[in-house]
């Protein structure tokens, strides 16, 4: 049931996407669903629209004391009830399908965008912002899609009633046909301030929501050391700003709600008043007058539906804009126009800024202190080099290597890497096929005991960020995960900072053995690593 | 991982009752205005009836004009009342929503550390954002619409019965079907809705994890896999929604018949009554108009009721975040406050799971002002012992007491004044550097001064870094602000502790993200600042142990050795081997 076209077709479209166009493109991925919703919604609206005529004829039959007529119109009313019921259920089913499609596709696009440019998105927005987009904005887009069917149905219902009125009395039909759209148009300007104010409130709410998300994310720290009151005060202030921004909305809603009663109501009054005068003349019979009243009462429905739909659609548009803001973040690094392939076999590394040269196929231990992490970032192409400086991987400037190839052949494991939730084995199995077995990597990282202590071993599912393990245990699993990639170049930033000396010594020996013949760079100050290093560098003397 | 609980439906009802009770006046006003608007609106079919009767019996144009004028007046009055009701209702909703979300955050901030740890950030996040937002939608829209709909249906039914009791019998025809269909549906909906909400929460938790771990995923080419995992969760959420959609299909099929059936019954009844002279044509027209006017609100009521059920499910998740004191926490022991600052650990055993014990009988006394280092292999139970010493976990057997009072039984705020635990976990809050540091309560009750904050930063060796920030202490940090490297985040965490200045401090690998030289410098300066405090340092770096008064070596959940650095070195036991390996 995934989309017929990949998400890229939407996000990488040449024209800059507007919110409306985005929703439109998503919608047209399911033409049959759209058509089905439109048709069933129309069929659902028809019985309601025809009911005034049935009532009118029924009253006419009563007036004429015609039992045949009474029974006939009673049966027609019952038949309309059954038809309305069936189409209402089916159209709701299809409209929900449309909503689910919109929600699912948007979530898929955001997920794909995170896979494509996750770090860039995190830096460009906030974690809370992304979470808001995948929660409330998803709902708003879904709601916008849900009302589509009803809009189509009621529009058709309106036309049917108006035509029927025109048939009975061209004047009254004309009043309805002109009056109701006028009422809708009269209400429309009232919507603009409401929309503006609603958008403003949603901004306030997004701020409060992001603050709440931040508090919850750092809850363990707040509960550990204090500051709850300070943060609660900040949240309360943000929350009260949301409440305050609801005040002008309330006023707009009040005016709108009054107009929703008064404007279509005035059209009703004109029709009934005129109709009553015609009935007095004898131009219209009583049944027809009742039908006119019922029809004009029905005409309120399209008006309210349209105003509600406008509300839902504008909410969906605002959300589509917010989704697009996330989707439009470009990846931090894009592929060079003319990628240069890396040479086969073990690779050397050169960083001109620090003067570090790493020989191919050797284990190099670098004692760089605080300069270690930025150096690792430069070597793996995560951070830019200073102007005039360069990083060469296997002799090729790092900027000229295709990103996928670079990530496959040069793996950089950072000590702030997180362990994702999920089945242990799945995460330890590298993304690219490698000759290294998971168990060899686990052994080298001295993580056998962790795996063995888990009830299901490698098939155990770990929760969010592996928080049920200790810091040292997570670090060893992270190391095993990096080793399992069997990359040509492996950069390990402080890989054993959270384990004891015995363990560190075992790990250093095993990693040296496992990585023999491949380029490995370890950033560490521990003599236990230096012991096994082919080359040891210190950047401290230079500083 | 055990998630947070859900509030019971009873809690939700209690919440509704207390919310209304707390704002009795506002709610009464809203209700009154809606009733007024509906009652005024009910005059319209009566005016129609009067016109029909007039035409039937012969009347003048002037009467018709008069009736039309009354129609306009009624309409304007109704519009006015309805508008006023909407304004009041929105203000009421905004107040209720603000209360609810603020109470949620206040409650989350009172969760015990233990609960906060086991709950998982994803679940809490989804409650704080998605569920609160769902509640917004429902309360802002469902409440007024439902109120209008229910009031309209009830008052219209009353008006019908008063106008024509016999014809109103038709109203009873669809009641059995309506009741049966709704009972069937309402019984199945809560589970379906909760299931769907839960699976959406899982999608959100995955998204959150992906954003937080964006760099890890990119470095290890795990992006595609994260995408696949999230998509699989999304698939499940959509599947649940589709189950719900099928339920609705069945329900709606039986529902709509009920709206038009009474009209079908009313026509022959009307014919009978008119024939027998029991009812005039005008009355019949009025009642039919009433019946027609009831369809939309009845339909709305049922649909909004369902929206309200989604809201109730979301509310159960929101209200489920509640600091429920564990049974052990409410024991009278809690009343006892510590007399002294000495920590005594006697016969402590602990396991996270049944039959999986991590600590097997620990005995330890830590005098006030001592620096104790706990070393040992990874997985020996060092962090667990640290958590017990800080009172975050309760021992399965034995006792951990401070000045004779059981630490884990102390109220949180008292405990925090006694002992603090600092782990390598860190979070940079979205706020200024000052916001990030000034978390502990200032002893004098005021705000921390710049000088105090800068001194704390100096103590952890981060003063130069802070001074180099674009706006100093007022530089926005965290998600969306100035980036903070992990090592700096750890120094910030230590600076908070320096400000908090507890007499006992448990540091669990609190400097592990710093490189060894910086860590050594930092610890040296911390030792000066924390002189006279009891410091329990869990570390794998042995220089920490070397500068401590005493060293405890933990192996497989037992204390293998205890003594000063020099004593243990001469003893030639596990510690001596460790030191030998490390150098």
mmCIF file of C-alpha atoms in Angstrom, chain A residues 243-454:
data_model
loop_
_atom_site.group_PDB
_atom_site.id
_atom_site.type_symbol
_atom_site.label_atom_id
_atom_site.label_comp_id
_atom_site.label_asym_id
_atom_site.label_seq_id
_atom_site.Cartn_x
_atom_site.Cartn_y
_atom_site.Cartn_z
ATOM 1 C CA UNK A 243 -4.455 30.952 26.432
ATOM 2 C CA UNK A 244 -4.198 34.703 25.900
ATOM 3 C CA UNK A 245 -3.899 34.249 22.159
ATOM 4 C CA UNK A 246 -7.211 32.363 22.371
ATOM 5 C CA UNK A 247 -9.068 35.525 23.400
ATOM 6 C CA UNK A 248 -9.205 37.227 19.981
ATOM 7 C CA UNK A 249 -10.017 33.815 18.489
ATOM 8 C CA UNK A 250 -13.025 33.543 20.779
ATOM 9 C CA UNK A 251 -14.280 36.908 19.524
ATOM 10 C CA UNK A 252 -13.806 35.888 15.886
ATOM 11 C CA UNK A 253 -15.555 32.596 16.525
ATOM 12 C CA UNK A 254 -18.468 34.358 18.201
ATOM 13 C CA UNK A 255 -18.978 36.710 15.262
ATOM 14 C CA UNK A 256 -18.623 33.849 12.814
ATOM 15 C CA UNK A 257 -21.059 31.674 14.706
ATOM 16 C CA UNK A 258 -23.647 34.486 14.851
ATOM 17 C CA UNK A 259 -23.200 35.153 11.139
ATOM 18 C CA UNK A 260 -23.597 31.435 10.478
ATOM 19 C CA UNK A 261 -27.071 31.618 12.042
ATOM 20 C CA UNK A 262 -28.124 35.053 10.798
ATOM 21 C CA UNK A 263 -27.009 35.211 7.155
ATOM 22 C CA UNK A 264 -28.459 31.916 5.833
ATOM 23 C CA UNK A 265 -31.412 32.509 8.199
ATOM 24 C CA UNK A 266 -32.212 35.766 6.409
ATOM 25 C CA UNK A 267 -32.303 33.897 3.097
ATOM 26 C CA UNK A 268 -34.789 31.470 4.724
ATOM 27 C CA UNK A 269 -36.961 34.330 5.931
ATOM 28 C CA UNK A 270 -37.078 35.913 2.494
ATOM 29 C CA UNK A 271 -38.047 32.594 0.879
ATOM 30 C CA UNK A 272 -40.747 31.759 3.448
ATOM 31 C CA UNK A 273 -42.161 35.257 3.491
ATOM 32 C CA UNK A 274 -42.343 35.448 -0.291
ATOM 33 C CA UNK A 275 -43.667 31.888 -0.436
ATOM 34 C CA UNK A 276 -46.410 32.652 2.091
ATOM 35 C CA UNK A 277 -47.522 35.655 0.038
ATOM 36 C CA UNK A 278 -47.593 33.480 -3.088
ATOM 37 C CA UNK A 279 -49.576 30.835 -1.183
ATOM 38 C CA UNK A 280 -52.029 33.535 -0.140
ATOM 39 C CA UNK A 281 -52.461 34.425 -3.814
ATOM 40 C CA UNK A 282 -53.063 30.748 -4.529
ATOM 41 C CA UNK A 283 -49.962 30.556 -6.792
ATOM 42 C CA UNK A 284 -48.435 28.026 -4.349
ATOM 43 C CA UNK A 285 -50.179 25.318 -2.330
ATOM 44 C CA UNK A 286 -49.499 24.737 1.368
ATOM 45 C CA UNK A 287 -47.391 21.645 0.676
ATOM 46 C CA UNK A 288 -45.125 23.642 -1.575
ATOM 47 C CA UNK A 289 -44.745 26.325 1.082
ATOM 48 C CA UNK A 290 -43.678 23.687 3.616
ATOM 49 C CA UNK A 291 -41.266 22.281 1.016
ATOM 50 C CA UNK A 292 -39.802 25.760 0.537
ATOM 51 C CA UNK A 293 -39.322 26.180 4.244
ATOM 52 C CA UNK A 294 -37.691 22.744 4.539
ATOM 53 C CA UNK A 295 -35.476 23.457 1.534
ATOM 54 C CA UNK A 296 -34.317 26.793 2.864
ATOM 55 C CA UNK A 297 -33.616 25.182 6.248
ATOM 56 C CA UNK A 298 -31.553 22.580 4.424
ATOM 57 C CA UNK A 299 -29.614 25.311 2.652
ATOM 58 C CA UNK A 300 -28.010 26.247 5.967
ATOM 59 C CA UNK A 301 -26.125 22.951 5.864
ATOM 60 C CA UNK A 302 -23.969 23.790 2.830
ATOM 61 C CA UNK A 303 -23.123 27.145 4.399
ATOM 62 C CA UNK A 304 -21.929 25.706 7.705
ATOM 63 C CA UNK A 305 -20.154 22.826 5.970
ATOM 64 C CA UNK A 306 -18.282 25.224 3.708
ATOM 65 C CA UNK A 307 -17.202 27.443 6.584
ATOM 66 C CA UNK A 308 -16.067 24.450 8.646
ATOM 67 C CA UNK A 309 -14.278 23.017 5.647
ATOM 68 C CA UNK A 310 -12.509 26.310 5.017
ATOM 69 C CA UNK A 311 -11.303 26.162 8.618
ATOM 70 C CA UNK A 312 -10.043 22.580 8.315
ATOM 71 C CA UNK A 313 -8.426 23.220 4.943
ATOM 72 C CA UNK A 314 -6.616 26.337 6.117
ATOM 73 C CA UNK A 315 -5.377 24.388 9.145
ATOM 74 C CA UNK A 316 -4.097 21.718 6.766
ATOM 75 C CA UNK A 317 -2.375 24.382 4.656
ATOM 76 C CA UNK A 318 -0.588 25.892 7.647
ATOM 77 C CA UNK A 319 0.607 22.428 8.618
ATOM 78 C CA UNK A 320 1.683 21.620 5.068
ATOM 79 C CA UNK A 321 3.893 24.731 5.203
ATOM 80 C CA UNK A 322 5.427 23.554 8.441
ATOM 81 C CA UNK A 323 6.039 20.061 7.043
ATOM 82 C CA UNK A 324 7.623 21.555 3.925
ATOM 83 C CA UNK A 325 9.954 23.632 6.099
ATOM 84 C CA UNK A 326 11.346 20.364 7.485
ATOM 85 C CA UNK A 327 11.375 18.647 4.090
ATOM 86 C CA UNK A 328 13.219 21.551 2.466
ATOM 87 C CA UNK A 329 16.313 21.350 4.693
ATOM 88 C CA UNK A 330 19.164 20.311 2.386
ATOM 89 C CA UNK A 331 21.604 17.630 3.592
ATOM 90 C CA UNK A 332 24.733 19.014 5.267
ATOM 91 C CA UNK A 333 26.870 17.511 2.559
ATOM 92 C CA UNK A 334 25.848 16.782 -0.969
ATOM 93 C CA UNK A 335 27.633 14.670 -3.520
ATOM 94 C CA UNK A 336 30.347 16.394 -5.565
ATOM 95 C CA UNK A 337 29.388 17.007 -9.215
ATOM 96 C CA UNK A 338 32.195 14.732 -10.459
ATOM 97 C CA UNK A 339 32.940 12.158 -7.758
ATOM 98 C CA UNK A 340 36.400 10.608 -7.746
ATOM 99 C CA UNK A 341 36.376 6.915 -6.771
ATOM 100 C CA UNK A 342 38.565 5.868 -3.841
ATOM 101 C CA UNK A 343 41.411 3.442 -4.594
ATOM 102 C CA UNK A 344 40.829 -0.193 -3.592
ATOM 103 C CA UNK A 345 42.390 -1.746 -0.517
ATOM 104 C CA UNK A 346 43.534 -0.084 2.711
ATOM 105 C CA UNK A 347 43.431 3.685 2.613
ATOM 106 C CA UNK A 348 45.760 6.354 3.957
ATOM 107 C CA UNK A 349 44.532 9.564 5.599
ATOM 108 C CA UNK A 350 46.120 12.998 5.571
ATOM 109 C CA UNK A 351 44.930 16.081 7.428
ATOM 110 C CA UNK A 352 46.935 19.123 6.369
ATOM 111 C CA UNK A 353 45.600 21.293 9.186
ATOM 112 C CA UNK A 354 47.105 19.174 11.976
ATOM 113 C CA UNK A 355 49.745 17.542 9.827
ATOM 114 C CA UNK A 356 48.447 14.096 10.787
ATOM 115 C CA UNK A 357 49.329 11.320 8.317
ATOM 116 C CA UNK A 358 47.831 7.897 8.817
ATOM 117 C CA UNK A 359 49.537 5.025 7.003
ATOM 118 C CA UNK A 360 47.273 2.519 5.226
ATOM 119 C CA UNK A 361 46.623 -0.808 6.895
ATOM 120 C CA UNK A 362 48.018 0.156 10.287
ATOM 121 C CA UNK A 363 46.587 0.804 13.755
ATOM 122 C CA UNK A 364 47.370 4.422 14.607
ATOM 123 C CA UNK A 365 46.688 5.732 18.096
ATOM 124 C CA UNK A 366 46.440 9.500 18.346
ATOM 125 C CA UNK A 367 46.636 11.357 21.636
ATOM 126 C CA UNK A 368 44.982 14.585 20.585
ATOM 127 C CA UNK A 369 43.134 15.608 23.747
ATOM 128 C CA UNK A 370 40.241 17.918 22.990
ATOM 129 C CA UNK A 371 41.375 18.243 19.375
ATOM 130 C CA UNK A 372 40.565 14.552 18.790
ATOM 131 C CA UNK A 373 36.851 14.838 18.072
ATOM 132 C CA UNK A 374 37.150 17.703 15.529
ATOM 133 C CA UNK A 375 40.006 15.879 13.820
ATOM 134 C CA UNK A 376 37.931 12.691 13.563
ATOM 135 C CA UNK A 377 35.050 14.762 12.159
ATOM 136 C CA UNK A 378 37.319 16.256 9.504
ATOM 137 C CA UNK A 379 38.848 12.922 8.529
ATOM 138 C CA UNK A 380 35.423 11.311 8.119
ATOM 139 C CA UNK A 381 34.077 14.270 6.143
ATOM 140 C CA UNK A 382 31.601 15.357 8.827
ATOM 141 C CA UNK A 383 33.155 18.758 9.358
ATOM 142 C CA UNK A 384 34.541 21.247 6.879
ATOM 143 C CA UNK A 385 38.244 21.905 6.682
ATOM 144 C CA UNK A 386 39.600 25.380 7.303
ATOM 145 C CA UNK A 387 40.161 27.448 4.151
ATOM 146 C CA UNK A 388 43.328 26.384 2.389
ATOM 147 C CA UNK A 389 43.516 23.116 4.315
ATOM 148 C CA UNK A 390 42.416 19.725 3.059
ATOM 149 C CA UNK A 391 41.804 16.131 4.025
ATOM 150 C CA UNK A 392 42.977 13.385 1.683
ATOM 151 C CA UNK A 393 41.503 9.887 1.859
ATOM 152 C CA UNK A 394 43.597 7.402 -0.134
ATOM 153 C CA UNK A 395 45.094 10.466 -1.820
ATOM 154 C CA UNK A 396 41.682 11.826 -2.896
ATOM 155 C CA UNK A 397 40.412 15.111 -1.430
ATOM 156 C CA UNK A 398 37.499 14.141 0.824
ATOM 157 C CA UNK A 399 35.151 16.696 -0.817
ATOM 158 C CA UNK A 400 35.463 14.871 -4.127
ATOM 159 C CA UNK A 401 34.374 11.460 -2.846
ATOM 160 C CA UNK A 402 30.783 10.349 -3.347
ATOM 161 C CA UNK A 403 29.053 10.445 0.029
ATOM 162 C CA UNK A 404 27.771 6.864 -0.048
ATOM 163 C CA UNK A 405 31.229 5.534 -0.862
ATOM 164 C CA UNK A 406 32.836 7.669 1.834
ATOM 165 C CA UNK A 407 30.364 6.482 4.499
ATOM 166 C CA UNK A 408 30.795 2.865 3.421
ATOM 167 C CA UNK A 409 34.587 2.869 3.445
ATOM 168 C CA UNK A 410 35.332 5.369 6.196
ATOM 169 C CA UNK A 411 33.367 4.739 9.376
ATOM 170 C CA UNK A 412 33.692 7.119 12.285
ATOM 171 C CA UNK A 413 32.374 5.969 15.665
ATOM 172 C CA UNK A 414 31.952 8.856 18.039
ATOM 173 C CA UNK A 415 31.762 8.405 21.790
ATOM 174 C CA UNK A 416 28.482 10.312 21.895
ATOM 175 C CA UNK A 417 26.877 7.874 19.449
ATOM 176 C CA UNK A 418 23.591 6.493 20.696
ATOM 177 C CA UNK A 419 22.344 2.937 20.747
ATOM 178 C CA UNK A 420 19.000 2.692 18.978
ATOM 179 C CA UNK A 421 16.112 0.681 20.361
ATOM 180 C CA UNK A 422 15.355 -2.617 18.676
ATOM 181 C CA UNK A 423 16.695 -6.131 18.316
ATOM 182 C CA UNK A 424 20.402 -6.327 19.206
ATOM 183 C CA UNK A 425 21.388 -8.503 16.253
ATOM 184 C CA UNK A 426 19.730 -6.228 13.708
ATOM 185 C CA UNK A 427 21.744 -3.252 14.836
ATOM 186 C CA UNK A 428 25.012 -5.161 15.008
ATOM 187 C CA UNK A 429 24.593 -6.447 11.455
ATOM 188 C CA UNK A 430 26.216 -3.797 9.267
ATOM 189 C CA UNK A 431 24.273 -1.934 6.598
ATOM 190 C CA UNK A 432 26.756 -2.974 3.908
ATOM 191 C CA UNK A 433 27.611 -6.652 3.517
ATOM 192 C CA UNK A 434 30.878 -7.447 5.279
ATOM 193 C CA UNK A 435 32.945 -10.565 5.832
ATOM 194 C CA UNK A 436 33.080 -9.920 9.546
ATOM 195 C CA UNK A 437 30.752 -11.981 11.698
ATOM 196 C CA UNK A 438 28.713 -10.287 14.381
ATOM 197 C CA UNK A 439 30.104 -12.648 16.999
ATOM 198 C CA UNK A 440 33.705 -11.770 16.066
ATOM 199 C CA UNK A 441 32.912 -8.077 16.477
ATOM 200 C CA UNK A 442 31.134 -8.717 19.792
ATOM 201 C CA UNK A 443 34.132 -10.719 21.013
ATOM 202 C CA UNK A 444 36.612 -8.018 20.012
ATOM 203 C CA UNK A 445 34.598 -5.382 21.848
ATOM 204 C CA UNK A 446 34.591 -7.682 24.904
ATOM 205 C CA UNK A 447 30.796 -7.565 24.862
ATOM 206 C CA UNK A 448 30.124 -11.337 25.083
ATOM 207 C CA UNK A 449 29.153 -11.059 28.743
ATOM 208 C CA UNK A 450 26.520 -8.402 27.941
ATOM 209 C CA UNK A 451 24.963 -10.520 25.216
ATOM 210 C CA UNK A 452 25.090 -13.670 27.349
ATOM 211 C CA UNK A 453 23.397 -11.964 30.294
ATOM 212 C CA UNK A 454 20.406 -10.972 28.140
#
